[in-house]
Amino acid sequence: IVMHEVPVYQNITQLLIRKNRVDFLLTELTQILEMSNVNITSLHLEHQNPAYIDVQISLDAQELKHLLPTLRRFGYEVLSKHPEDDLEEKLQVNSSYLDKYLSI
């Protein structure tokens, strides 16, 4: 008798991303997710708009800190908000540096 373990996903995260319809490749997206050591539990494509595709992904990720910048590098727009995402904080810091530089 061979017994298989069924993985129990503890940290399910909902991720909503958007990409231009012309540039969207499902294989590219799954490769990015797999390279980031993310277990995909579900993936739902929404074709509501002719210009872009929204993708709702349920995934088991311990840490999204590296996945979110990687998705942005490949042209995906992350629509959902996550505590691990420090993009807004970096933009605020860079904005304050720019303000300081321009005021000199």
PDB file of N, CA and C in Angstrom:
ATOM      1  N   ILE A   1       0.848  -1.172   0.000  1.00  0.00           N
ATOM      2  CA  ILE A   1       0.000   0.000   0.000  1.00  0.00           C
ATOM      3  C   ILE A   1       0.891   1.232   0.000  1.00  0.00           C
ATOM      4  N   VAL A   2       0.616   2.112  -0.929  1.00  0.00           N
ATOM      5  CA  VAL A   2       1.359   3.356  -1.034  1.00  0.00           C
ATOM      6  C   VAL A   2       0.475   4.480  -0.521  1.00  0.00           C
ATOM      7  N   MET A   3       0.981   5.231   0.421  1.00  0.00           N
ATOM      8  CA  MET A   3       0.211   6.347   0.965  1.00  0.00           C
ATOM      9  C   MET A   3       0.817   7.646   0.466  1.00  0.00           C
ATOM     10  N   HIS A   4      -0.023   8.536   0.033  1.00  0.00           N
ATOM     11  CA  HIS A   4       0.420   9.835  -0.442  1.00  0.00           C
ATOM     12  C   HIS A   4       0.002  10.886   0.559  1.00  0.00           C
ATOM     13  N   GLU A   5       0.905  11.775   0.830  1.00  0.00           N
ATOM     14  CA  GLU A   5       0.576  12.883   1.719  1.00  0.00           C
ATOM     15  C   GLU A   5      -0.084  13.990   0.922  1.00  0.00           C
ATOM     16  N   VAL A   6      -1.157  14.489   1.430  1.00  0.00           N
ATOM     17  CA  VAL A   6      -1.838  15.605   0.800  1.00  0.00           C
ATOM     18  C   VAL A   6      -1.350  16.870   1.485  1.00  0.00           C
ATOM     19  N   PRO A   7      -0.790  17.798   0.718  1.00  0.00           N
ATOM     20  CA  PRO A   7      -0.291  19.018   1.362  1.00  0.00           C
ATOM     21  C   PRO A   7      -1.438  19.845   1.942  1.00  0.00           C
ATOM     22  N   VAL A   8      -1.209  20.330   3.128  1.00  0.00           N
ATOM     23  CA  VAL A   8      -2.174  21.223   3.772  1.00  0.00           C
ATOM     24  C   VAL A   8      -1.582  22.619   3.715  1.00  0.00           C
ATOM     25  N   TYR A   9      -2.283  23.501   3.029  1.00  0.00           N
ATOM     26  CA  TYR A   9      -1.781  24.843   2.842  1.00  0.00           C
ATOM     27  C   TYR A   9      -2.190  25.705   4.021  1.00  0.00           C
ATOM     28  N   GLN A  10      -1.215  26.274   4.676  1.00  0.00           N
ATOM     29  CA  GLN A  10      -1.455  27.061   5.880  1.00  0.00           C
ATOM     30  C   GLN A  10      -1.631  28.541   5.595  1.00  0.00           C
ATOM     31  N   ASN A  11      -0.832  29.057   4.709  1.00  0.00           N
ATOM     32  CA  ASN A  11      -0.797  30.503   4.465  1.00  0.00           C
ATOM     33  C   ASN A  11      -1.344  30.827   3.080  1.00  0.00           C
ATOM     34  N   ILE A  12      -2.638  30.694   2.905  1.00  0.00           N
ATOM     35  CA  ILE A  12      -3.248  30.990   1.612  1.00  0.00           C
ATOM     36  C   ILE A  12      -3.355  32.506   1.451  1.00  0.00           C
ATOM     37  N   THR A  13      -2.851  32.994   0.344  1.00  0.00           N
ATOM     38  CA  THR A  13      -2.869  34.416   0.041  1.00  0.00           C
ATOM     39  C   THR A  13      -3.587  34.627  -1.283  1.00  0.00           C
ATOM     40  N   GLN A  14      -4.439  35.638  -1.323  1.00  0.00           N
ATOM     41  CA  GLN A  14      -5.126  36.010  -2.561  1.00  0.00           C
ATOM     42  C   GLN A  14      -4.327  37.137  -3.212  1.00  0.00           C
ATOM     43  N   LEU A  15      -3.976  36.947  -4.453  1.00  0.00           N
ATOM     44  CA  LEU A  15      -3.183  37.917  -5.192  1.00  0.00           C
ATOM     45  C   LEU A  15      -3.945  38.289  -6.457  1.00  0.00           C
ATOM     46  N   LEU A  16      -4.149  39.564  -6.672  1.00  0.00           N
ATOM     47  CA  LEU A  16      -4.839  40.044  -7.873  1.00  0.00           C
ATOM     48  C   LEU A  16      -3.849  40.848  -8.695  1.00  0.00           C
ATOM     49  N   ILE A  17      -3.624  40.404  -9.933  1.00  0.00           N
ATOM     50  CA  ILE A  17      -2.670  41.087 -10.809  1.00  0.00           C
ATOM     51  C   ILE A  17      -3.335  41.391 -12.142  1.00  0.00           C
ATOM     52  N   ARG A  18      -2.738  42.313 -12.871  1.00  0.00           N
ATOM     53  CA  ARG A  18      -3.266  42.745 -14.167  1.00  0.00           C
ATOM     54  C   ARG A  18      -2.109  42.883 -15.148  1.00  0.00           C
ATOM     55  N   LYS A  19      -2.389  42.500 -16.400  1.00  0.00           N
ATOM     56  CA  LYS A  19      -1.395  42.684 -17.450  1.00  0.00           C
ATOM     57  C   LYS A  19      -2.113  42.950 -18.764  1.00  0.00           C
ATOM     58  N   ASN A  20      -1.425  43.668 -19.631  1.00  0.00           N
ATOM     59  CA  ASN A  20      -1.931  43.957 -20.965  1.00  0.00           C
ATOM     60  C   ASN A  20      -2.266  42.640 -21.674  1.00  0.00           C
ATOM     61  N   ARG A  21      -3.427  42.586 -22.304  1.00  0.00           N
ATOM     62  CA  ARG A  21      -3.904  41.361 -22.951  1.00  0.00           C
ATOM     63  C   ARG A  21      -2.928  40.853 -24.014  1.00  0.00           C
ATOM     64  N   VAL A  22      -2.319  41.765 -24.754  1.00  0.00           N
ATOM     65  CA  VAL A  22      -1.412  41.375 -25.844  1.00  0.00           C
ATOM     66  C   VAL A  22      -0.149  40.714 -25.297  1.00  0.00           C
ATOM     67  N   ASP A  23       0.330  41.171 -24.149  1.00  0.00           N
ATOM     68  CA  ASP A  23       1.576  40.667 -23.578  1.00  0.00           C
ATOM     69  C   ASP A  23       1.392  39.506 -22.613  1.00  0.00           C
ATOM     70  N   PHE A  24       0.165  39.129 -22.299  1.00  0.00           N
ATOM     71  CA  PHE A  24      -0.090  38.120 -21.279  1.00  0.00           C
ATOM     72  C   PHE A  24       0.157  36.720 -21.800  1.00  0.00           C
ATOM     73  N   LEU A  25       0.959  35.956 -21.060  1.00  0.00           N
ATOM     74  CA  LEU A  25       1.196  34.539 -21.335  1.00  0.00           C
ATOM     75  C   LEU A  25       1.035  33.774 -20.021  1.00  0.00           C
ATOM     76  N   LEU A  26       0.136  32.831 -19.991  1.00  0.00           N
ATOM     77  CA  LEU A  26      -0.102  32.055 -18.781  1.00  0.00           C
ATOM     78  C   LEU A  26       1.129  31.235 -18.402  1.00  0.00           C
ATOM     79  N   THR A  27       1.843  30.737 -19.394  1.00  0.00           N
ATOM     80  CA  THR A  27       3.049  29.955 -19.113  1.00  0.00           C
ATOM     81  C   THR A  27       4.114  30.816 -18.436  1.00  0.00           C
ATOM     82  N   GLU A  28       4.249  32.061 -18.872  1.00  0.00           N
ATOM     83  CA  GLU A  28       5.216  32.962 -18.250  1.00  0.00           C
ATOM     84  C   GLU A  28       4.843  33.205 -16.792  1.00  0.00           C
ATOM     85  N   LEU A  29       3.564  33.444 -16.533  1.00  0.00           N
ATOM     86  CA  LEU A  29       3.110  33.695 -15.168  1.00  0.00           C
ATOM     87  C   LEU A  29       3.376  32.494 -14.268  1.00  0.00           C
ATOM     88  N   THR A  30       3.039  31.308 -14.720  1.00  0.00           N
ATOM     89  CA  THR A  30       3.258  30.127 -13.885  1.00  0.00           C
ATOM     90  C   THR A  30       4.743  29.858 -13.664  1.00  0.00           C
ATOM     91  N   GLN A  31       5.575  30.150 -14.646  1.00  0.00           N
ATOM     92  CA  GLN A  31       7.022  29.989 -14.466  1.00  0.00           C
ATOM     93  C   GLN A  31       7.551  30.960 -13.419  1.00  0.00           C
ATOM     94  N   ILE A  32       7.060  32.195 -13.447  1.00  0.00           N
ATOM     95  CA  ILE A  32       7.482  33.185 -12.452  1.00  0.00           C
ATOM     96  C   ILE A  32       7.081  32.720 -11.050  1.00  0.00           C
ATOM     97  N   LEU A  33       5.853  32.231 -10.917  1.00  0.00           N
ATOM     98  CA  LEU A  33       5.379  31.766  -9.619  1.00  0.00           C
ATOM     99  C   LEU A  33       6.162  30.552  -9.141  1.00  0.00           C
ATOM    100  N   GLU A  34       6.453  29.631 -10.028  1.00  0.00           N
ATOM    101  CA  GLU A  34       7.205  28.445  -9.643  1.00  0.00           C
ATOM    102  C   GLU A  34       8.653  28.774  -9.303  1.00  0.00           C
ATOM    103  N   MET A  35       9.270  29.720 -10.029  1.00  0.00           N
ATOM    104  CA  MET A  35      10.642  30.129  -9.724  1.00  0.00           C
ATOM    105  C   MET A  35      10.726  30.786  -8.353  1.00  0.00           C
ATOM    106  N   SER A  36       9.616  31.380  -7.910  1.00  0.00           N
ATOM    107  CA  SER A  36       9.584  32.043  -6.610  1.00  0.00           C
ATOM    108  C   SER A  36       9.192  31.099  -5.484  1.00  0.00           C
ATOM    109  N   ASN A  37       9.172  29.801  -5.750  1.00  0.00           N
ATOM    110  CA  ASN A  37       8.828  28.778  -4.759  1.00  0.00           C
ATOM    111  C   ASN A  37       7.458  29.002  -4.145  1.00  0.00           C
ATOM    112  N   VAL A  38       6.478  29.233  -5.005  1.00  0.00           N
ATOM    113  CA  VAL A  38       5.105  29.475  -4.585  1.00  0.00           C
ATOM    114  C   VAL A  38       4.250  28.303  -5.039  1.00  0.00           C
ATOM    115  N   ASN A  39       3.415  27.795  -4.142  1.00  0.00           N
ATOM    116  CA  ASN A  39       2.471  26.737  -4.505  1.00  0.00           C
ATOM    117  C   ASN A  39       1.157  27.379  -4.909  1.00  0.00           C
ATOM    118  N   ILE A  40       0.753  27.157  -6.146  1.00  0.00           N
ATOM    119  CA  ILE A  40      -0.483  27.728  -6.667  1.00  0.00           C
ATOM    120  C   ILE A  40      -1.636  26.798  -6.285  1.00  0.00           C
ATOM    121  N   THR A  41      -2.628  27.329  -5.571  1.00  0.00           N
ATOM    122  CA  THR A  41      -3.786  26.513  -5.220  1.00  0.00           C
ATOM    123  C   THR A  41      -4.939  26.738  -6.190  1.00  0.00           C
ATOM    124  N   SER A  42      -5.074  27.951  -6.718  1.00  0.00           N
ATOM    125  CA  SER A  42      -6.073  28.201  -7.765  1.00  0.00           C
ATOM    126  C   SER A  42      -5.674  29.434  -8.556  1.00  0.00           C
ATOM    127  N   LEU A  43      -6.175  29.489  -9.786  1.00  0.00           N
ATOM    128  CA  LEU A  43      -5.872  30.600 -10.672  1.00  0.00           C
ATOM    129  C   LEU A  43      -7.112  30.862 -11.514  1.00  0.00           C
ATOM    130  N   HIS A  44      -7.576  32.101 -11.510  1.00  0.00           N
ATOM    131  CA  HIS A  44      -8.801  32.451 -12.228  1.00  0.00           C
ATOM    132  C   HIS A  44      -8.523  33.642 -13.143  1.00  0.00           C
ATOM    133  N   LEU A  45      -8.792  33.474 -14.442  1.00  0.00           N
ATOM    134  CA  LEU A  45      -8.596  34.540 -15.415  1.00  0.00           C
ATOM    135  C   LEU A  45      -9.910  35.274 -15.630  1.00  0.00           C
ATOM    136  N   GLU A  46      -9.855  36.593 -15.631  1.00  0.00           N
ATOM    137  CA  GLU A  46     -11.034  37.404 -15.894  1.00  0.00           C
ATOM    138  C   GLU A  46     -10.809  38.175 -17.189  1.00  0.00           C
ATOM    139  N   HIS A  47     -11.687  37.983 -18.158  1.00  0.00           N
ATOM    140  CA  HIS A  47     -11.567  38.621 -19.468  1.00  0.00           C
ATOM    141  C   HIS A  47     -12.613  39.714 -19.632  1.00  0.00           C
ATOM    142  N   GLN A  48     -12.817  40.520 -18.621  1.00  0.00           N
ATOM    143  CA  GLN A  48     -13.855  41.540 -18.646  1.00  0.00           C
ATOM    144  C   GLN A  48     -13.518  42.690 -19.592  1.00  0.00           C
ATOM    145  N   ASN A  49     -12.275  43.061 -19.664  1.00  0.00           N
ATOM    146  CA  ASN A  49     -11.858  44.226 -20.428  1.00  0.00           C
ATOM    147  C   ASN A  49     -11.062  43.779 -21.654  1.00  0.00           C
ATOM    148  N   PRO A  50     -11.302  44.387 -22.820  1.00  0.00           N
ATOM    149  CA  PRO A  50     -10.542  43.985 -24.013  1.00  0.00           C
ATOM    150  C   PRO A  50      -9.075  44.431 -23.992  1.00  0.00           C
ATOM    151  N   ALA A  51      -8.731  45.368 -23.120  1.00  0.00           N
ATOM    152  CA  ALA A  51      -7.364  45.893 -23.093  1.00  0.00           C
ATOM    153  C   ALA A  51      -6.426  45.106 -22.173  1.00  0.00           C
ATOM    154  N   TYR A  52      -6.944  44.527 -21.107  1.00  0.00           N
ATOM    155  CA  TYR A  52      -6.089  43.834 -20.148  1.00  0.00           C
ATOM    156  C   TYR A  52      -6.788  42.603 -19.584  1.00  0.00           C
ATOM    157  N   ILE A  53      -5.995  41.774 -18.904  1.00  0.00           N
ATOM    158  CA  ILE A  53      -6.504  40.566 -18.250  1.00  0.00           C
ATOM    159  C   ILE A  53      -6.191  40.675 -16.761  1.00  0.00           C
ATOM    160  N   ASP A  54      -7.200  40.457 -15.933  1.00  0.00           N
ATOM    161  CA  ASP A  54      -7.010  40.371 -14.491  1.00  0.00           C
ATOM    162  C   ASP A  54      -6.906  38.899 -14.115  1.00  0.00           C
ATOM    163  N   VAL A  55      -5.977  38.598 -13.226  1.00  0.00           N
ATOM    164  CA  VAL A  55      -5.770  37.226 -12.777  1.00  0.00           C
ATOM    165  C   VAL A  55      -5.875  37.195 -11.264  1.00  0.00           C
ATOM    166  N   GLN A  56      -6.782  36.372 -10.751  1.00  0.00           N
ATOM    167  CA  GLN A  56      -6.938  36.156  -9.313  1.00  0.00           C
ATOM    168  C   GLN A  56      -6.231  34.847  -8.987  1.00  0.00           C
ATOM    169  N   ILE A  57      -5.213  34.921  -8.127  1.00  0.00           N
ATOM    170  CA  ILE A  57      -4.416  33.742  -7.796  1.00  0.00           C
ATOM    171  C   ILE A  57      -4.517  33.481  -6.305  1.00  0.00           C
ATOM    172  N   SER A  58      -4.807  32.246  -5.952  1.00  0.00           N
ATOM    173  CA  SER A  58      -4.714  31.796  -4.565  1.00  0.00           C
ATOM    174  C   SER A  58      -3.431  30.998  -4.484  1.00  0.00           C
ATOM    175  N   LEU A  59      -2.568  31.374  -3.569  1.00  0.00           N
ATOM    176  CA  LEU A  59      -1.284  30.698  -3.484  1.00  0.00           C
ATOM    177  C   LEU A  59      -0.860  30.527  -2.040  1.00  0.00           C
ATOM    178  N   ASP A  60      -0.010  29.559  -1.847  1.00  0.00           N
ATOM    179  CA  ASP A  60       0.558  29.294  -0.536  1.00  0.00           C
ATOM    180  C   ASP A  60       1.992  29.807  -0.564  1.00  0.00           C
ATOM    181  N   ALA A  61       2.171  30.965  -0.007  1.00  0.00           N
ATOM    182  CA  ALA A  61       3.497  31.585  -0.021  1.00  0.00           C
ATOM    183  C   ALA A  61       3.885  31.974   1.396  1.00  0.00           C
ATOM    184  N   GLN A  62       5.068  31.620   1.767  1.00  0.00           N
ATOM    185  CA  GLN A  62       5.558  32.011   3.077  1.00  0.00           C
ATOM    186  C   GLN A  62       5.886  33.500   3.106  1.00  0.00           C
ATOM    187  N   GLU A  63       6.355  33.983   1.973  1.00  0.00           N
ATOM    188  CA  GLU A  63       6.794  35.367   1.925  1.00  0.00           C
ATOM    189  C   GLU A  63       6.607  35.907   0.506  1.00  0.00           C
ATOM    190  N   LEU A  64       5.899  37.010   0.383  1.00  0.00           N
ATOM    191  CA  LEU A  64       5.660  37.617  -0.923  1.00  0.00           C
ATOM    192  C   LEU A  64       6.661  38.727  -1.239  1.00  0.00           C
ATOM    193  N   LYS A  65       7.569  38.967  -0.336  1.00  0.00           N
ATOM    194  CA  LYS A  65       8.502  40.086  -0.452  1.00  0.00           C
ATOM    195  C   LYS A  65       9.305  40.054  -1.750  1.00  0.00           C
ATOM    196  N   HIS A  66       9.643  38.875  -2.233  1.00  0.00           N
ATOM    197  CA  HIS A  66      10.431  38.763  -3.464  1.00  0.00           C
ATOM    198  C   HIS A  66       9.553  38.538  -4.690  1.00  0.00           C
ATOM    199  N   LEU A  67       8.379  37.961  -4.489  1.00  0.00           N
ATOM    200  CA  LEU A  67       7.492  37.670  -5.612  1.00  0.00           C
ATOM    201  C   LEU A  67       6.902  38.935  -6.221  1.00  0.00           C
ATOM    202  N   LEU A  68       6.457  39.867  -5.402  1.00  0.00           N
ATOM    203  CA  LEU A  68       5.791  41.070  -5.911  1.00  0.00           C
ATOM    204  C   LEU A  68       6.707  41.925  -6.787  1.00  0.00           C
ATOM    205  N   PRO A  69       7.957  42.202  -6.373  1.00  0.00           N
ATOM    206  CA  PRO A  69       8.846  42.948  -7.287  1.00  0.00           C
ATOM    207  C   PRO A  69       9.166  42.179  -8.571  1.00  0.00           C
ATOM    208  N   THR A  70       9.241  40.861  -8.481  1.00  0.00           N
ATOM    209  CA  THR A  70       9.500  40.056  -9.676  1.00  0.00           C
ATOM    210  C   THR A  70       8.349  40.173 -10.663  1.00  0.00           C
ATOM    211  N   LEU A  71       7.122  40.108 -10.154  1.00  0.00           N
ATOM    212  CA  LEU A  71       5.963  40.271 -11.038  1.00  0.00           C
ATOM    213  C   LEU A  71       5.973  41.649 -11.700  1.00  0.00           C
ATOM    214  N   ARG A  72       6.304  42.673 -10.949  1.00  0.00           N
ATOM    215  CA  ARG A  72       6.361  44.033 -11.513  1.00  0.00           C
ATOM    216  C   ARG A  72       7.451  44.142 -12.579  1.00  0.00           C
ATOM    217  N   ARG A  73       8.569  43.464 -12.359  1.00  0.00           N
ATOM    218  CA  ARG A  73       9.661  43.491 -13.330  1.00  0.00           C
ATOM    219  C   ARG A  73       9.222  42.894 -14.663  1.00  0.00           C
ATOM    220  N   PHE A  74       8.337  41.919 -14.618  1.00  0.00           N
ATOM    221  CA  PHE A  74       7.841  41.284 -15.836  1.00  0.00           C
ATOM    222  C   PHE A  74       6.606  41.979 -16.391  1.00  0.00           C
ATOM    223  N   GLY A  75       6.259  43.142 -15.876  1.00  0.00           N
ATOM    224  CA  GLY A  75       5.190  43.942 -16.442  1.00  0.00           C
ATOM    225  C   GLY A  75       3.813  43.710 -15.873  1.00  0.00           C
ATOM    226  N   TYR A  76       3.706  42.996 -14.759  1.00  0.00           N
ATOM    227  CA  TYR A  76       2.417  42.774 -14.113  1.00  0.00           C
ATOM    228  C   TYR A  76       2.145  43.903 -13.124  1.00  0.00           C
ATOM    229  N   GLU A  77       0.906  44.327 -13.053  1.00  0.00           N
ATOM    230  CA  GLU A  77       0.486  45.339 -12.087  1.00  0.00           C
ATOM    231  C   GLU A  77      -0.187  44.604 -10.928  1.00  0.00           C
ATOM    232  N   VAL A  78       0.324  44.791  -9.722  1.00  0.00           N
ATOM    233  CA  VAL A  78      -0.237  44.133  -8.542  1.00  0.00           C
ATOM    234  C   VAL A  78      -1.349  45.027  -8.008  1.00  0.00           C
ATOM    235  N   LEU A  79      -2.584  44.537  -8.075  1.00  0.00           N
ATOM    236  CA  LEU A  79      -3.744  45.321  -7.662  1.00  0.00           C
ATOM    237  C   LEU A  79      -4.088  45.118  -6.190  1.00  0.00           C
ATOM    238  N   SER A  80      -3.774  43.972  -5.635  1.00  0.00           N
ATOM    239  CA  SER A  80      -4.096  43.692  -4.238  1.00  0.00           C
ATOM    240  C   SER A  80      -3.010  44.265  -3.326  1.00  0.00           C
ATOM    241  N   LYS A  81      -3.396  44.584  -2.107  1.00  0.00           N
ATOM    242  CA  LYS A  81      -2.470  45.147  -1.118  1.00  0.00           C
ATOM    243  C   LYS A  81      -2.007  44.054  -0.168  1.00  0.00           C
ATOM    244  N   HIS A  82      -0.698  44.056   0.123  1.00  0.00           N
ATOM    245  CA  HIS A  82      -0.117  43.042   0.994  1.00  0.00           C
ATOM    246  C   HIS A  82       0.869  43.702   1.950  1.00  0.00           C
ATOM    247  N   PRO A  83       0.931  43.214   3.183  1.00  0.00           N
ATOM    248  CA  PRO A  83       1.872  43.806   4.151  1.00  0.00           C
ATOM    249  C   PRO A  83       3.332  43.672   3.737  1.00  0.00           C
ATOM    250  N   GLU A  84       3.648  42.636   2.951  1.00  0.00           N
ATOM    251  CA  GLU A  84       5.036  42.431   2.523  1.00  0.00           C
ATOM    252  C   GLU A  84       5.470  43.388   1.417  1.00  0.00           C
ATOM    253  N   ASP A  85       4.517  44.070   0.836  1.00  0.00           N
ATOM    254  CA  ASP A  85       4.815  44.946  -0.299  1.00  0.00           C
ATOM    255  C   ASP A  85       5.310  46.290   0.219  1.00  0.00           C
ATOM    256  N   ASP A  86       6.556  46.599  -0.065  1.00  0.00           N
ATOM    257  CA  ASP A  86       7.138  47.847   0.421  1.00  0.00           C
ATOM    258  C   ASP A  86       7.335  48.869  -0.698  1.00  0.00           C
ATOM    259  N   LEU A  87       6.640  48.702  -1.807  1.00  0.00           N
ATOM    260  CA  LEU A  87       6.782  49.617  -2.941  1.00  0.00           C
ATOM    261  C   LEU A  87       6.366  51.038  -2.568  1.00  0.00           C
ATOM    262  N   GLU A  88       5.220  51.184  -1.901  1.00  0.00           N
ATOM    263  CA  GLU A  88       4.750  52.522  -1.544  1.00  0.00           C
ATOM    264  C   GLU A  88       5.702  53.205  -0.573  1.00  0.00           C
ATOM    265  N   GLU A  89       6.245  52.436   0.360  1.00  0.00           N
ATOM    266  CA  GLU A  89       7.206  53.000   1.313  1.00  0.00           C
ATOM    267  C   GLU A  89       8.461  53.476   0.589  1.00  0.00           C
ATOM    268  N   LYS A  90       8.953  52.694  -0.366  1.00  0.00           N
ATOM    269  CA  LYS A  90      10.128  53.093  -1.132  1.00  0.00           C
ATOM    270  C   LYS A  90       9.841  54.343  -1.956  1.00  0.00           C
ATOM    271  N   LEU A  91       8.651  54.408  -2.539  1.00  0.00           N
ATOM    272  CA  LEU A  91       8.292  55.591  -3.320  1.00  0.00           C
ATOM    273  C   LEU A  91       8.224  56.835  -2.445  1.00  0.00           C
ATOM    274  N   GLN A  92       7.703  56.711  -1.230  1.00  0.00           N
ATOM    275  CA  GLN A  92       7.644  57.855  -0.323  1.00  0.00           C
ATOM    276  C   GLN A  92       9.031  58.309   0.092  1.00  0.00           C
ATOM    277  N   VAL A  93       9.924  57.368   0.366  1.00  0.00           N
ATOM    278  CA  VAL A  93      11.299  57.714   0.736  1.00  0.00           C
ATOM    279  C   VAL A  93      11.995  58.403  -0.432  1.00  0.00           C
ATOM    280  N   ASN A  94      11.840  57.852  -1.635  1.00  0.00           N
ATOM    281  CA  ASN A  94      12.460  58.468  -2.811  1.00  0.00           C
ATOM    282  C   ASN A  94      11.867  59.844  -3.092  1.00  0.00           C
ATOM    283  N   SER A  95      10.575  60.001  -2.864  1.00  0.00           N
ATOM    284  CA  SER A  95       9.930  61.294  -3.058  1.00  0.00           C
ATOM    285  C   SER A  95      10.466  62.329  -2.079  1.00  0.00           C
ATOM    286  N   SER A  96      10.684  61.919  -0.843  1.00  0.00           N
ATOM    287  CA  SER A  96      11.227  62.869   0.141  1.00  0.00           C
ATOM    288  C   SER A  96      12.658  63.263  -0.224  1.00  0.00           C
ATOM    289  N   TYR A  97      13.457  62.306  -0.737  1.00  0.00           N
ATOM    290  CA  TYR A  97      14.813  62.639  -1.190  1.00  0.00           C
ATOM    291  C   TYR A  97      14.760  63.616  -2.362  1.00  0.00           C
ATOM    292  N   LEU A  98      13.835  63.404  -3.279  1.00  0.00           N
ATOM    293  CA  LEU A  98      13.698  64.292  -4.425  1.00  0.00           C
ATOM    294  C   LEU A  98      13.276  65.688  -3.981  1.00  0.00           C
ATOM    295  N   ASP A  99      12.311  65.773  -3.061  1.00  0.00           N
ATOM    296  CA  ASP A  99      11.892  67.070  -2.527  1.00  0.00           C
ATOM    297  C   ASP A  99      13.058  67.803  -1.856  1.00  0.00           C
ATOM    298  N   LYS A 100      13.827  67.058  -1.100  1.00  0.00           N
ATOM    299  CA  LYS A 100      14.981  67.647  -0.408  1.00  0.00           C
ATOM    300  C   LYS A 100      16.007  68.162  -1.426  1.00  0.00           C
ATOM    301  N   TYR A 101      16.245  67.368  -2.472  1.00  0.00           N
ATOM    302  CA  TYR A 101      17.202  67.760  -3.496  1.00  0.00           C
ATOM    303  C   TYR A 101      16.721  68.989  -4.256  1.00  0.00           C
ATOM    304  N   LEU A 102      15.441  69.034  -4.589  1.00  0.00           N
ATOM    305  CA  LEU A 102      14.903  70.173  -5.348  1.00  0.00           C
ATOM    306  C   LEU A 102      14.841  71.447  -4.522  1.00  0.00           C
ATOM    307  N   SER A 103      14.765  71.322  -3.206  1.00  0.00           N
ATOM    308  CA  SER A 103      14.704  72.511  -2.361  1.00  0.00           C
ATOM    309  C   SER A 103      16.068  73.134  -2.105  1.00  0.00           C
ATOM    310  N   ILE A 104      17.130  72.465  -2.511  1.00  0.00           N
ATOM    311  CA  ILE A 104      18.487  72.999  -2.299  1.00  0.00           C
ATOM    312  C   ILE A 104      18.750  74.135  -3.264  1.00  0.00           C
TER     313      ILE A 104
END
